[in-house]
Every structure is written in C-alpha cells, then in structure tokens.
mmCIF file of C-alpha atoms in Angstrom:
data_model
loop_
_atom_site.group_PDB
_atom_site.id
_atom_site.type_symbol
_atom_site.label_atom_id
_atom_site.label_comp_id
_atom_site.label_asym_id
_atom_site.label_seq_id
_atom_site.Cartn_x
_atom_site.Cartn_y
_atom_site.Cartn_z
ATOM 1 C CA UNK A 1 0.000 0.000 0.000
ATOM 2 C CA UNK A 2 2.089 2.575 1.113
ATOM 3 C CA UNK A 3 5.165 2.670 -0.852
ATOM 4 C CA UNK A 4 8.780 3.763 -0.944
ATOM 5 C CA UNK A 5 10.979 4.454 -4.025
ATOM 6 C CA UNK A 6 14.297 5.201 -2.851
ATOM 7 C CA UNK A 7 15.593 5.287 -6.407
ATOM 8 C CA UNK A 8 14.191 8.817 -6.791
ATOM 9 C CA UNK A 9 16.225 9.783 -3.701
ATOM 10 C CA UNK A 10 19.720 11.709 -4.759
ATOM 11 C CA UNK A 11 21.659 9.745 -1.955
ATOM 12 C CA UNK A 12 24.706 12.101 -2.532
ATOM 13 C CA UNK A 13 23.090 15.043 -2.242
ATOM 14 C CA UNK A 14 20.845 13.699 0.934
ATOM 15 C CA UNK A 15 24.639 12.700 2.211
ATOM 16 C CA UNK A 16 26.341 15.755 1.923
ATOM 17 C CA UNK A 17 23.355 17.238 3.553
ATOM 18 C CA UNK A 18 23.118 14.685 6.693
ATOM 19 C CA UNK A 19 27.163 15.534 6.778
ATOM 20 C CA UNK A 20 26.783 18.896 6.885
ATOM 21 C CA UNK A 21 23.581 19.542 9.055
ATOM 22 C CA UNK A 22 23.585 21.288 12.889
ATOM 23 C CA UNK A 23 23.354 21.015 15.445
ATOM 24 C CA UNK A 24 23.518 17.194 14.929
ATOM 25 C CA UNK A 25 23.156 15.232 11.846
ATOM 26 C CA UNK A 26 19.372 15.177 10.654
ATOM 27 C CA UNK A 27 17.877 14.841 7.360
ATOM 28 C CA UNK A 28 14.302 16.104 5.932
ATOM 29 C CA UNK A 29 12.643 15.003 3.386
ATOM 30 C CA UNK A 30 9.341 16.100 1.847
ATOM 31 C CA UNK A 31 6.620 14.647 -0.126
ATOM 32 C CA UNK A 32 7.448 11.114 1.062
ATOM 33 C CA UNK A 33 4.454 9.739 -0.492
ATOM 34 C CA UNK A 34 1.839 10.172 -3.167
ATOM 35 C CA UNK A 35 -0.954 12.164 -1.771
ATOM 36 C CA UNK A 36 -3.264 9.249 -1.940
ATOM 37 C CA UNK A 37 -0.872 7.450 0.174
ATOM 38 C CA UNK A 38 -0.747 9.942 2.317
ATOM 39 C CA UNK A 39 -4.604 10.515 3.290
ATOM 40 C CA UNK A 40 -4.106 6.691 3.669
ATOM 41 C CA UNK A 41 -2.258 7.252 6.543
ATOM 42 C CA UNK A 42 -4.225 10.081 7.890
ATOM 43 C CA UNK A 43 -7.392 8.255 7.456
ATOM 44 C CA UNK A 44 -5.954 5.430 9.307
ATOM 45 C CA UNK A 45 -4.509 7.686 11.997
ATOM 46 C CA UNK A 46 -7.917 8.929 12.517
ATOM 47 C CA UNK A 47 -8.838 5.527 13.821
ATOM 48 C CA UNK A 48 -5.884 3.952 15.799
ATOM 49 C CA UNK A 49 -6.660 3.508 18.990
ATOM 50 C CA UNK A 50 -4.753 5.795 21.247
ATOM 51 C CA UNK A 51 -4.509 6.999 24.857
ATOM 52 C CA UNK A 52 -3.621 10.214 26.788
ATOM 53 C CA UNK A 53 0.097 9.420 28.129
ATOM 54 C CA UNK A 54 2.097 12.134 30.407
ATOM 55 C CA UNK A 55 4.798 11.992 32.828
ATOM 56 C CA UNK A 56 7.713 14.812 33.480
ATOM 57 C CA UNK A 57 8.380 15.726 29.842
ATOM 58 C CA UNK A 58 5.300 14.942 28.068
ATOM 59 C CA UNK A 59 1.783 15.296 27.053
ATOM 60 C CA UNK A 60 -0.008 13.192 24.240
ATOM 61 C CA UNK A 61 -2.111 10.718 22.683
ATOM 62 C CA UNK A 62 -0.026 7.841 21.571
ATOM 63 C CA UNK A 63 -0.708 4.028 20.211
ATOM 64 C CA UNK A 64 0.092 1.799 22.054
ATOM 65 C CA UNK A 65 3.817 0.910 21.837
ATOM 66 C CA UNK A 66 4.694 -2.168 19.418
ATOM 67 C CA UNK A 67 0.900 -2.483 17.926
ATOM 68 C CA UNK A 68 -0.288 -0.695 15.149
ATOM 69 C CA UNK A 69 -3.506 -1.492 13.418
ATOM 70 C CA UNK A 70 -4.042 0.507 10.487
ATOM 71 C CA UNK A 71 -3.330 -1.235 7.518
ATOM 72 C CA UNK A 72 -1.780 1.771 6.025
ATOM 73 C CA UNK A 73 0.306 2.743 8.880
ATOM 74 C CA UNK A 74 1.404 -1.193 9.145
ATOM 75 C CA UNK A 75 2.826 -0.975 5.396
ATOM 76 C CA UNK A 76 4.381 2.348 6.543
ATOM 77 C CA UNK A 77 6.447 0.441 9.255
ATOM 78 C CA UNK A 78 7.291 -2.554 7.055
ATOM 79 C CA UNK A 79 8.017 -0.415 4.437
ATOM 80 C CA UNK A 80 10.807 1.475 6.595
ATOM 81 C CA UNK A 81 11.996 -1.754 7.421
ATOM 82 C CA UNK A 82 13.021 -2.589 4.060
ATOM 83 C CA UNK A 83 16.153 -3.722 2.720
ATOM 84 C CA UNK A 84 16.239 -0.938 0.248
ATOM 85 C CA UNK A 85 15.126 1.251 2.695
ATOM 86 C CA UNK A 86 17.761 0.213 5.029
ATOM 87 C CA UNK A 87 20.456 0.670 2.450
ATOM 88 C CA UNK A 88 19.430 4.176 1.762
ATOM 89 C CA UNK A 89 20.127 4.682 5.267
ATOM 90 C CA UNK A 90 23.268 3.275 5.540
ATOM 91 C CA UNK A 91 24.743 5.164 2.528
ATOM 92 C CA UNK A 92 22.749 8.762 3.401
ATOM 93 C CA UNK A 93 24.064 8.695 7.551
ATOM 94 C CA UNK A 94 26.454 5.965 7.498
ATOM 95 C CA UNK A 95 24.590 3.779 9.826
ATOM 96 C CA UNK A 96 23.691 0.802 9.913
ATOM 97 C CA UNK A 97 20.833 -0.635 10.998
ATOM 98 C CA UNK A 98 19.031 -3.171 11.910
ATOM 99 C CA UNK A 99 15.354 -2.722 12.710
ATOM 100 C CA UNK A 100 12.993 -0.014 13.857
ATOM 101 C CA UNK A 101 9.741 0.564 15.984
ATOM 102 C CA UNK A 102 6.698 2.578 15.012
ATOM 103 C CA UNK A 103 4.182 4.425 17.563
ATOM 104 C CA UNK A 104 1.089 6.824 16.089
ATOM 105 C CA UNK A 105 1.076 10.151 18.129
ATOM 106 C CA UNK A 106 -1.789 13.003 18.219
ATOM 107 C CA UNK A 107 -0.949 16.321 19.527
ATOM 108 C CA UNK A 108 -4.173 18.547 20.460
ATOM 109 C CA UNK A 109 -3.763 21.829 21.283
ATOM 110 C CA UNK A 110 -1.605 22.077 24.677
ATOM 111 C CA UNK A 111 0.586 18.844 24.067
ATOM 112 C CA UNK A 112 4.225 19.053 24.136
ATOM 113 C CA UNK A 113 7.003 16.973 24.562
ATOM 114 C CA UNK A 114 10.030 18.694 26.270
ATOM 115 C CA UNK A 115 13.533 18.676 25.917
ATOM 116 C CA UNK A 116 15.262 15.376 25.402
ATOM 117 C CA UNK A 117 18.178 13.219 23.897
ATOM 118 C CA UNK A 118 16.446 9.996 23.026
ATOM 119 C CA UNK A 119 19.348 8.383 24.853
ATOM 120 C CA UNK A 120 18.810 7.278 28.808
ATOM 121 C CA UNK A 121 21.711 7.142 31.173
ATOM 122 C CA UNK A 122 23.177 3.451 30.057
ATOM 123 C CA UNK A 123 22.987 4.556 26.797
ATOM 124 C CA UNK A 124 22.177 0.868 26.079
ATOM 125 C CA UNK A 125 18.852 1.420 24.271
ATOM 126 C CA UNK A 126 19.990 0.559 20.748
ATOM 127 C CA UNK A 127 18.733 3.384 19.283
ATOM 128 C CA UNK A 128 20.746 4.829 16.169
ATOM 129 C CA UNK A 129 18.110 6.816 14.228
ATOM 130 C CA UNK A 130 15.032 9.272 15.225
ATOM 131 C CA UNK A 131 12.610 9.589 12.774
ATOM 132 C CA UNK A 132 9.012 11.290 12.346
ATOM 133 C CA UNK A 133 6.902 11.611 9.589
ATOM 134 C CA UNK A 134 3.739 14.232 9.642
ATOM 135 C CA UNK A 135 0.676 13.398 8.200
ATOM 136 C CA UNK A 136 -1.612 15.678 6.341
ATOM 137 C CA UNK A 137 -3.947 17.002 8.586
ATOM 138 C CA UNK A 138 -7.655 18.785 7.971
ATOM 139 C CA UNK A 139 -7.131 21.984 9.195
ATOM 140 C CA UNK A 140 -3.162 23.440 9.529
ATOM 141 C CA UNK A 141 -1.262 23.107 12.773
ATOM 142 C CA UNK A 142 0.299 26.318 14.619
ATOM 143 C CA UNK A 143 2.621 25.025 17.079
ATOM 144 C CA UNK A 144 4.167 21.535 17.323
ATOM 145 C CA UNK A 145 7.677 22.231 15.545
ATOM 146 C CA UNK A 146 10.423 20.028 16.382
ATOM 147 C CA UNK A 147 13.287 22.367 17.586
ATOM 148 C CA UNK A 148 16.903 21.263 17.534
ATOM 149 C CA UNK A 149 19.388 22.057 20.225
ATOM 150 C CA UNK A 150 23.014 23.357 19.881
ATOM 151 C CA UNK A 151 24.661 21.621 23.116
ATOM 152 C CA UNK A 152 28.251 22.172 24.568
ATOM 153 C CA UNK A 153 29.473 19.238 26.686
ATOM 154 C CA UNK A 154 31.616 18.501 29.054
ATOM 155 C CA UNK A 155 32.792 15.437 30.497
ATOM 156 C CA UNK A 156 29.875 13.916 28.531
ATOM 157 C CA UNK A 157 27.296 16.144 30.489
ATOM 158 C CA UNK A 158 25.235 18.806 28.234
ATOM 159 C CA UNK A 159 26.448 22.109 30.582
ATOM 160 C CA UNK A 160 24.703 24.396 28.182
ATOM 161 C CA UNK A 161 21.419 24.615 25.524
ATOM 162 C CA UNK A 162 20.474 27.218 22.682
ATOM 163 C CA UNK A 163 17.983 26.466 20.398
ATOM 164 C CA UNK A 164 19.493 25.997 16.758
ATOM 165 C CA UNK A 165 16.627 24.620 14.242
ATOM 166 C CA UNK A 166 13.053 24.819 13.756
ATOM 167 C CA UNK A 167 11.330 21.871 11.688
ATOM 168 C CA UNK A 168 7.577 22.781 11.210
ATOM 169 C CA UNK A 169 5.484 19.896 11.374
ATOM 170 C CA UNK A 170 4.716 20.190 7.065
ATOM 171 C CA UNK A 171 2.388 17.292 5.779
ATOM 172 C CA UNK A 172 3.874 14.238 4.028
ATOM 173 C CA UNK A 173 7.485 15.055 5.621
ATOM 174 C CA UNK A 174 9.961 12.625 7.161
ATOM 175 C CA UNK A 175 12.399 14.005 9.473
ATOM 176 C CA UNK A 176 15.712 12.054 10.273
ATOM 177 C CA UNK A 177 18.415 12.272 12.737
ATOM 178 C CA UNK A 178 20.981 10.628 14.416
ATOM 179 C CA UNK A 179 20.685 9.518 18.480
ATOM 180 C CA UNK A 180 23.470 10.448 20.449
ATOM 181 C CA UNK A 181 24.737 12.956 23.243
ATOM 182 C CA UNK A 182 23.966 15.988 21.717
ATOM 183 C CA UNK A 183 21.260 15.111 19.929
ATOM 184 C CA UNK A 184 18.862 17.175 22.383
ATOM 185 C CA UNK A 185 15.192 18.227 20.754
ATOM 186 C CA UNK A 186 11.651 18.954 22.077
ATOM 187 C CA UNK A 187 8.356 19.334 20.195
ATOM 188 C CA UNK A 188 7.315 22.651 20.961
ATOM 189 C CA UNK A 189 3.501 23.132 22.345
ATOM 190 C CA UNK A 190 0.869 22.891 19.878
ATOM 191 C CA UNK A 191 -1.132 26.246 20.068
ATOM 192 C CA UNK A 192 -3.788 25.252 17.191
ATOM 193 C CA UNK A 193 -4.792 22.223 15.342
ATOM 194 C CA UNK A 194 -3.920 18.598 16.066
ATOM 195 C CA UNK A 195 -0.468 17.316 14.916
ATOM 196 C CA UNK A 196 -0.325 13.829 13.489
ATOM 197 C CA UNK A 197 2.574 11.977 13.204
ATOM 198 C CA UNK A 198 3.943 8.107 13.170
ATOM 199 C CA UNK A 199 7.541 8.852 14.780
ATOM 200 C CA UNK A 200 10.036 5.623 16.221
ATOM 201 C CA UNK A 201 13.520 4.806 15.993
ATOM 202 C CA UNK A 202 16.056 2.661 13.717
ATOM 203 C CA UNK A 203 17.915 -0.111 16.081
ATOM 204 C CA UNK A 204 21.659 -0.621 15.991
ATOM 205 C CA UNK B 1 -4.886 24.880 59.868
ATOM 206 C CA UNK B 2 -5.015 21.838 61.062
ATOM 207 C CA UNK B 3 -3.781 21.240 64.433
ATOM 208 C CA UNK B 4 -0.437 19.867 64.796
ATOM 209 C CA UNK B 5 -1.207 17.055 66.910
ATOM 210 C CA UNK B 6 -3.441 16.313 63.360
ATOM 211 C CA UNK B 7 -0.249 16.929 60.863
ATOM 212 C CA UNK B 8 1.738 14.813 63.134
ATOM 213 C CA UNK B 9 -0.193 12.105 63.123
ATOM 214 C CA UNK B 10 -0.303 12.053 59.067
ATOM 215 C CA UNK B 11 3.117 12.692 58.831
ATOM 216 C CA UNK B 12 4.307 9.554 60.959
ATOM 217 C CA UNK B 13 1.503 7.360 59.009
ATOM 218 C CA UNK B 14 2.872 7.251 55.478
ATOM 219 C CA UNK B 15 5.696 4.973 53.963
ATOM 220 C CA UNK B 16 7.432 7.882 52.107
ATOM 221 C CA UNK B 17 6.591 11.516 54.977
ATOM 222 C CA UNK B 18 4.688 14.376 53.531
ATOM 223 C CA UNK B 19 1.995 16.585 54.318
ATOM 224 C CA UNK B 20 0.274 19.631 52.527
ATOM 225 C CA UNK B 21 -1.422 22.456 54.034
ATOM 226 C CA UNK B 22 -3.224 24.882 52.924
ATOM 227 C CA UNK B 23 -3.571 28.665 53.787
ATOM 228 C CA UNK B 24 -0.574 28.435 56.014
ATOM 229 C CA UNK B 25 0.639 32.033 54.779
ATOM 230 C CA UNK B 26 -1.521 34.727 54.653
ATOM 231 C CA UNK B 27 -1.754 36.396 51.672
ATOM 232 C CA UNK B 28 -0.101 40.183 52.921
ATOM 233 C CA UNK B 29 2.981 37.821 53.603
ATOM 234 C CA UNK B 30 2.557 36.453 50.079
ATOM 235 C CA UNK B 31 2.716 39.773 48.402
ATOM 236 C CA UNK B 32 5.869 40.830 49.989
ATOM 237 C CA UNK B 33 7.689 38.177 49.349
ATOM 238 C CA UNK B 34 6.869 38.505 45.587
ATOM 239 C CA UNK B 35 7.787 42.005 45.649
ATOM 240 C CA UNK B 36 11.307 41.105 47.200
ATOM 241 C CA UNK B 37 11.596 38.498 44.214
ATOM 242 C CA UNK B 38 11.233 40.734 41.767
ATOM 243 C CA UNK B 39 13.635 43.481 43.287
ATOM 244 C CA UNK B 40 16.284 40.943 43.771
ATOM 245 C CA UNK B 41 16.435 41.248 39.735
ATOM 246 C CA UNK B 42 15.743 37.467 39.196
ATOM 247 C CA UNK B 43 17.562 36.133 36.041
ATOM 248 C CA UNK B 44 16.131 34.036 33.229
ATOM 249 C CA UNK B 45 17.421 30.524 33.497
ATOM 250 C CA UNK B 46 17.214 27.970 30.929
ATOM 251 C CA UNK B 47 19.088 24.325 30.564
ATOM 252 C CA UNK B 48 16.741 22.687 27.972
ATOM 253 C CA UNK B 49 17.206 19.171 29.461
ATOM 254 C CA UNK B 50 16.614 20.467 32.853
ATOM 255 C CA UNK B 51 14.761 23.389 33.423
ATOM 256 C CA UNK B 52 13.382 26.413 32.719
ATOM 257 C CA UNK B 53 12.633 29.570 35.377
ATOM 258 C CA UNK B 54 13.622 32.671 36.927
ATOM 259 C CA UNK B 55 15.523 32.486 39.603
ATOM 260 C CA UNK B 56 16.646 35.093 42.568
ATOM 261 C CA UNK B 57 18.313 35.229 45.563
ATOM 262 C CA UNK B 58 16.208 35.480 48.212
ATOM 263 C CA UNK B 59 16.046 35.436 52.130
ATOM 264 C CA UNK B 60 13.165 33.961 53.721
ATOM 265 C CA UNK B 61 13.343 36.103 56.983
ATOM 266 C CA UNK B 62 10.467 35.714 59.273
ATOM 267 C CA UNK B 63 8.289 33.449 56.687
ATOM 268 C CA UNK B 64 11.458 31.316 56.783
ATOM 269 C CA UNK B 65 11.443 31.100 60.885
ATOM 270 C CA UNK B 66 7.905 30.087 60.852
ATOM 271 C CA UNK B 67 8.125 27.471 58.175
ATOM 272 C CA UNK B 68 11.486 26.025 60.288
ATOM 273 C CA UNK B 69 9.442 26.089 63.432
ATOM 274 C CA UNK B 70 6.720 24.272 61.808
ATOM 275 C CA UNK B 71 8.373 21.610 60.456
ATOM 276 C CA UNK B 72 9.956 20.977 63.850
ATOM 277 C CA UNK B 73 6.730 20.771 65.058
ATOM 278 C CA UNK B 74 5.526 18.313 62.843
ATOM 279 C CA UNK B 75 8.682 15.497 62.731
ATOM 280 C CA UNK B 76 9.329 16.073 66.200
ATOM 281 C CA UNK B 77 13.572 16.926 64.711
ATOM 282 C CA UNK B 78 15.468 20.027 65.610
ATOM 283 C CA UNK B 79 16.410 21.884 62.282
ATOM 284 C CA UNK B 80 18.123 24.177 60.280
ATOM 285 C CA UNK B 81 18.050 25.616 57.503
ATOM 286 C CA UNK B 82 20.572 24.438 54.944
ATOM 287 C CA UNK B 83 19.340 26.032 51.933
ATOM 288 C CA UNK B 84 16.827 28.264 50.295
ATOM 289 C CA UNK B 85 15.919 28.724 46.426
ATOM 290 C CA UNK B 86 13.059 31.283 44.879
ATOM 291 C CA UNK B 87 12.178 30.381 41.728
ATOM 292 C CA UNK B 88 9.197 31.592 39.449
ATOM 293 C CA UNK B 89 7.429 29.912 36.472
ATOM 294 C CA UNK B 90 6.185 31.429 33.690
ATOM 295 C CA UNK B 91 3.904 30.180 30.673
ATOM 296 C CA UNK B 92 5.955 27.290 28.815
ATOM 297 C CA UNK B 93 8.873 27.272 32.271
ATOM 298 C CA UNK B 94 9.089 24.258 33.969
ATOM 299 C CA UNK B 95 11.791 21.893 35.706
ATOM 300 C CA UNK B 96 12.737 18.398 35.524
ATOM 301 C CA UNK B 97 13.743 15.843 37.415
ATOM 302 C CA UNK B 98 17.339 15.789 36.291
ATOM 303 C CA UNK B 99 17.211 19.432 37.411
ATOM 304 C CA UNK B 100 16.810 18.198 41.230
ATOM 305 C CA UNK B 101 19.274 16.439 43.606
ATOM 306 C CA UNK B 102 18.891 13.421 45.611
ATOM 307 C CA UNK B 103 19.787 14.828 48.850
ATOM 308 C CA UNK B 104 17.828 13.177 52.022
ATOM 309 C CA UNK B 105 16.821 15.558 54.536
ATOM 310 C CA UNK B 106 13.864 17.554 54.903
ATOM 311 C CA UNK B 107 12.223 19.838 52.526
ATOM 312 C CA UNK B 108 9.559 22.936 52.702
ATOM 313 C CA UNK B 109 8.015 24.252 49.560
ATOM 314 C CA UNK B 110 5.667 27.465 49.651
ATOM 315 C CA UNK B 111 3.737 28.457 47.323
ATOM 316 C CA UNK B 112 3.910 32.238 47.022
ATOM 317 C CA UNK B 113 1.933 32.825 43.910
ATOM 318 C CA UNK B 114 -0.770 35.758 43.602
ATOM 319 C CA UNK B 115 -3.381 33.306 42.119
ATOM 320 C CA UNK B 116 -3.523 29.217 41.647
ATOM 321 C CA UNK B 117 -4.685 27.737 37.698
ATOM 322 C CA UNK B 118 -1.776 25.635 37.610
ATOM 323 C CA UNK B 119 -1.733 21.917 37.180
ATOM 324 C CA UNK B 120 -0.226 21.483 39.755
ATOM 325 C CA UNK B 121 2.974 22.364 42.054
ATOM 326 C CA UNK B 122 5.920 20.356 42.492
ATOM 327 C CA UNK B 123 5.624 16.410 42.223
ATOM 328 C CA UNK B 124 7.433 14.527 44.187
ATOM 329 C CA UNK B 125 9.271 11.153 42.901
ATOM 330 C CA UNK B 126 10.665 8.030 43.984
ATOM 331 C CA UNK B 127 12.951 7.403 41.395
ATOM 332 C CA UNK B 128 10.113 8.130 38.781
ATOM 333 C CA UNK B 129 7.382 7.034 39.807
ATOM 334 C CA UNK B 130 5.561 10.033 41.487
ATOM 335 C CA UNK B 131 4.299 10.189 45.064
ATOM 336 C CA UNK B 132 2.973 13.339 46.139
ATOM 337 C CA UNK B 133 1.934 16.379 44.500
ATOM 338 C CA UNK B 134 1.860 19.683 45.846
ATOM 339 C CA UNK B 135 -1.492 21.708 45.038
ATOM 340 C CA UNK B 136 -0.676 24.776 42.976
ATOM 341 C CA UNK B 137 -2.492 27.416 45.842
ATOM 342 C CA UNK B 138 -1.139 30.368 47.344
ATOM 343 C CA UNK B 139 -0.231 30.211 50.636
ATOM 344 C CA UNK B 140 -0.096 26.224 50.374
ATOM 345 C CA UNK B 141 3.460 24.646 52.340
ATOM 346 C CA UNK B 142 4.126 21.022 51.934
ATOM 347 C CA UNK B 143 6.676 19.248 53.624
ATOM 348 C CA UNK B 144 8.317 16.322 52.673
ATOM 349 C CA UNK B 145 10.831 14.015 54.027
ATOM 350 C CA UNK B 146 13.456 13.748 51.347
ATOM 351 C CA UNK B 147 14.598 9.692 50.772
ATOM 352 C CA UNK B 148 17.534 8.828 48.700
ATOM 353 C CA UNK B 149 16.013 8.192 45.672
ATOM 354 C CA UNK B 150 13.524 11.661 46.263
ATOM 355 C CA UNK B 151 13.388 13.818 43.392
ATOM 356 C CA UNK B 152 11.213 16.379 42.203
ATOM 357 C CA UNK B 153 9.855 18.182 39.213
ATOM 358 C CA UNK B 154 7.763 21.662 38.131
ATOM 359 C CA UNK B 155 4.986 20.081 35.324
ATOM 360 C CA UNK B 156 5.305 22.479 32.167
ATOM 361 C CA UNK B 157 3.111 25.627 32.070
ATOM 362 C CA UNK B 158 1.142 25.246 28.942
ATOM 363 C CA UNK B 159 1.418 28.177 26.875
ATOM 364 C CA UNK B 160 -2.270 27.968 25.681
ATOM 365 C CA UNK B 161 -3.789 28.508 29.154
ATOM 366 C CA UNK B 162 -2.925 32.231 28.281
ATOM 367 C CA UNK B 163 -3.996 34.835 30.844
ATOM 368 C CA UNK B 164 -5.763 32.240 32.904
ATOM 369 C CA UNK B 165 -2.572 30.627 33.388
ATOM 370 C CA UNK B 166 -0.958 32.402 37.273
ATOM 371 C CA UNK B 167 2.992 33.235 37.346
ATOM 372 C CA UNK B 168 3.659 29.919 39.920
ATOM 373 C CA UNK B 169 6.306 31.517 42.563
ATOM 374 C CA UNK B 170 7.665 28.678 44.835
ATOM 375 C CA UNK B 171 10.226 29.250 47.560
ATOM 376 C CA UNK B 172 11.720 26.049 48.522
ATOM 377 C CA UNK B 173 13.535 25.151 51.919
ATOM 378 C CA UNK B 174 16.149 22.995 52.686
ATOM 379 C CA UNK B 175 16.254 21.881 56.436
ATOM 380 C CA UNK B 176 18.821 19.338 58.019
ATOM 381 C CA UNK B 177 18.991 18.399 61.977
#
C-alpha cells in the first residue's frame, strides 16, 4: 500500500546534507508519499486507537507501543523496514541498521514533549536513528515544531542549551536524525490544530 | 490549619513523609515576598534538558522562621536551615527531574503565587514514579521528608492557558537536623 521508491532519492546530495547539518546530523525530506498514500495514513490515523500518556516531559495521545492497526500505517512500518530502505540509510548517515519501531502520536492543542536526547543514562537502548513523519492534517497546525538544540558538553554532560533549528510539522514530511549525546530536541507546544505523526527509531 | 497534633499524626503514618497544608501564609505575607523576588532582579534561566525559570536570591526572613518552626513541630527533629531557592514559572517554564538532587533531609516548599490555575505544584518522585503532589495554591506549604532516591519536578506551564494561566512563585527550603 504505502510505498517507498528510494531510487528517486539523490543519496549524494541527501549525504552531503546529513554531513553537513547542525546542530547534529538530521535529514528532511518532503513529499514522502503520493498524496493518496498519504490521506491513507491520515485516514488510518484517525482511527488507531490511542490513549492520553504524560509523565515529566510529556503530554499526548499515543498508540500503544509495538501495535499498530491501520493497515496503512502497518505498510508504513514494514516499508521502513526494508532492505532498500535500510540501504538508503546506511549510505545517506552511514549507519547501519538493523530494525525499527513505530508508535502513532496526536498532539491537540496544549501537548508538548520537552527537551530530550532519546538516549537514557546506560545509553544501552539501541537506538541509532530518530525519525518522524507528519501526516496531512484537515485543518493546519500552529505550534508543534520540532526544535533542535546546539549543546556544549563537558565530560559527557550537556552544561549548556540554545535552540538551533526549527522543523515545522509540514504534511507528508519525514524528518531524520541521528541519536546520540547531543542530539537534544523537544516538540514545541501545539497552540492550534492537532499534529499527526507516526515517529520511532532505527535499532543498531 | 489543622492542628499539629493532626499533621503529626499524618506525617508519621505514610511509607514515604509528607503533608500539605493549605492557607498556612496569609496572603499580605505572600505579596511581599513577591515584591522582594522581583527586586532581587531574578535572572532568566534555561538548561533545555533540565529546566526552565527565573531564579533570585532570596532570604526567607520571618516566613522562613515560621516554616522552620513548623516543620519541627511536625517530625518532632530540631532543624536548620541548609538552603533556600526562589524560583518563578512562567507560561511554557518548567523543571525536571534531572534538574533536582537526591539529597535526604527535609524539605519545605511554599507556594507564594498571587493566584492558583496551575496543574499542579511540584511532584514529588521516587525514582520516577511520582508520590505526592503539591497543590498549585497560594499560601499552600508542603513538607516532605526527602529519601535517597527523592526527586522532584515543576509540570510544564502550557502556553495555551494564556492569561488564565498564574505566574507559579515557589520558595523552597532545605532543612537538616
């Protein structure tokens, strides 16, 4: 169903690009899919089952982790998971890897999801690759961009923060970028509209 | 307020110590201490990953006394205290749990806001999992025994609340016997 021609990506150019991106390697790419593949996804989004989840950083509806009904949003994930998928990966960010998980995530107005690495204290999640991909929504979203941070370390501890990028949550866009110490980010509040997105990470 | 006889009782009953009472301050005492955060020039602070606020030096003077004496009165310890930090949140502040310390002892949190709306106040964790919460009320103390896996954290002022939204002023304590 929902499909993935990586043969009309210009892997150089998306390389150079990954290389040369701050604060941290990341990648964005637009129109992903057809438009009717697209709605697919939204329409299926509009039916997953999801629940209000919130703790210290933060507040949204999510699926529930490791199921996915939608048909669409299932050949999404698989699709992702693909060897030629995979292999654009590799030869875009250099990594290589292995498999990835998939959760659906609505943010209403008020939802946010503070500032964050990806990575926990162990480091020993697996997790190589970020990625989120915005559906198309009815009605447009104010709010809700993903904002990159420029971190200086020391010692391995982040000792200072300045934002650095603003991705706006566009329709039919995949955002990519690589897990690691500095790789700190946040989805900013969403003041208007809801913000749907099918977001996960590529394994080591 | 409840009588102490009352807060000591609830305070020896629970696993993890805490209590929160309301109206403790009054609300003349609130105001000056607001007005001495704001002339001590508080300064923006923000560390993505941790927190968020404005921050000031501050000295609790008589407030600070009273708090001391009742949390004596409640655990029954003699005290001092070790520390004191005045922080204010603003619409989309807040402050994480990698922002606090695990450091046992006792701790006093007051609530010296002009208005409540919030969420809530600070939520306290073991480890992660949250414990207690302290109401988001002016004049409102809690105090909370301090483990050694205690932290704490400030919930996010949503933006969208707009003017319904309060400024959340907190001063918190630090006592040790």
């Amino acid at each position: 169903m929902c499909s993935l021609d990586t043969s009309r990506w210009d892997l150089a150019a998306l390389a150079r690009s990954w290389q040369r991106a701050a604060p941290f390697p990341h990648l964005v790419i637009d129109d992903l899919f057809s438009p009717e593949d697209a709605q697919a996804i939204t329409d299926d989004l509009g039916e997953e089952p999801c629940a209000l989840v919130h703790d210290q950083i933060f507040e949204i509806y999510a699926s529930t982790p490791s199921v996915l009904e939608g048909h669409a949003l299932v050949s999404f994930r698989d699709e992702l998971g693909t060897g030629p998928v995979r292999a654009a990966l590799h030869a875009i960010t250099g990594i290589e890897v292995s498999r990835l998980d998939m959760r659906a995530f609505a943010y209403h107005r008020g939802h946010y999801l503070l500032p964050h690495t990806d990575r926990d204290a162990d480091d020993d999640t697996g997790r190589a690759l970020a990625y989120t991909y915005y559906a198309p929504t009815p009605a447009p979203v104010t709010g809700g961009q993903l904002e990159l941070f420029d971190c200086e370390l020391r010692d391995g501890e982040i000792i200072s923060t300045s934002p650095a990028v603003l991705i706006e949550p566009r329709p039919n866009r995949l955002v990519l970028f690589e897990v690691g110490p500095h790789s700190l980010h946040q989805v900013r509040e969403v003041e208007h509209g809801i913000r749907l997105s099918l977001a996960g990470w590529f394994f080591r | 307020m409840r009588p102490i006889a009352e807060l000591r009782a609830a305070w020896g009953s629970a696993p993890r110590p805490a209590i929160a009472l309301e109206d403790a301050i009054e609300a003349g005492a609130l105001a000056d201490l607001r007005r001495r955060f704001e002339q001590a020039q508080p300064r923006a602070h923000w560390l993505a990953h941790r927190a968020r606020c404005s921050r000031a030096t501050l000295e609790p003077g008589p407030i600070g006394d009273r708090l001391r004496a009742l949390a004596e009165a409640v655990t029954g310890a003699v005290l001092a205290i070790r520390r004191v930090e005045a922080r204010r949140f603003d619409l989309g502040d807040y402050a994480l749990l990698a922002n606090d310390e695990e450091a046992p002892g006792f701790e006093l949190c007051l609530d010296f806001s002009e208005r409540s709306g919030a969420r809530s106040g600070i939520v306290y964790c073991a480890g992660r999992r949250p414990y207690f919460v302290m109401p988001q009320q002016p004049g409102a103390v809690v105090l909370v025994q301090r483990g050694p896996d205690t932290r704490s954290f400030m919930p996010y002022l949503q933006r969208f609340a707009g003017a319904a939204a309060p400024r959340v002023y907190l001063l918190r304590i630090r006592l040790e016997p």
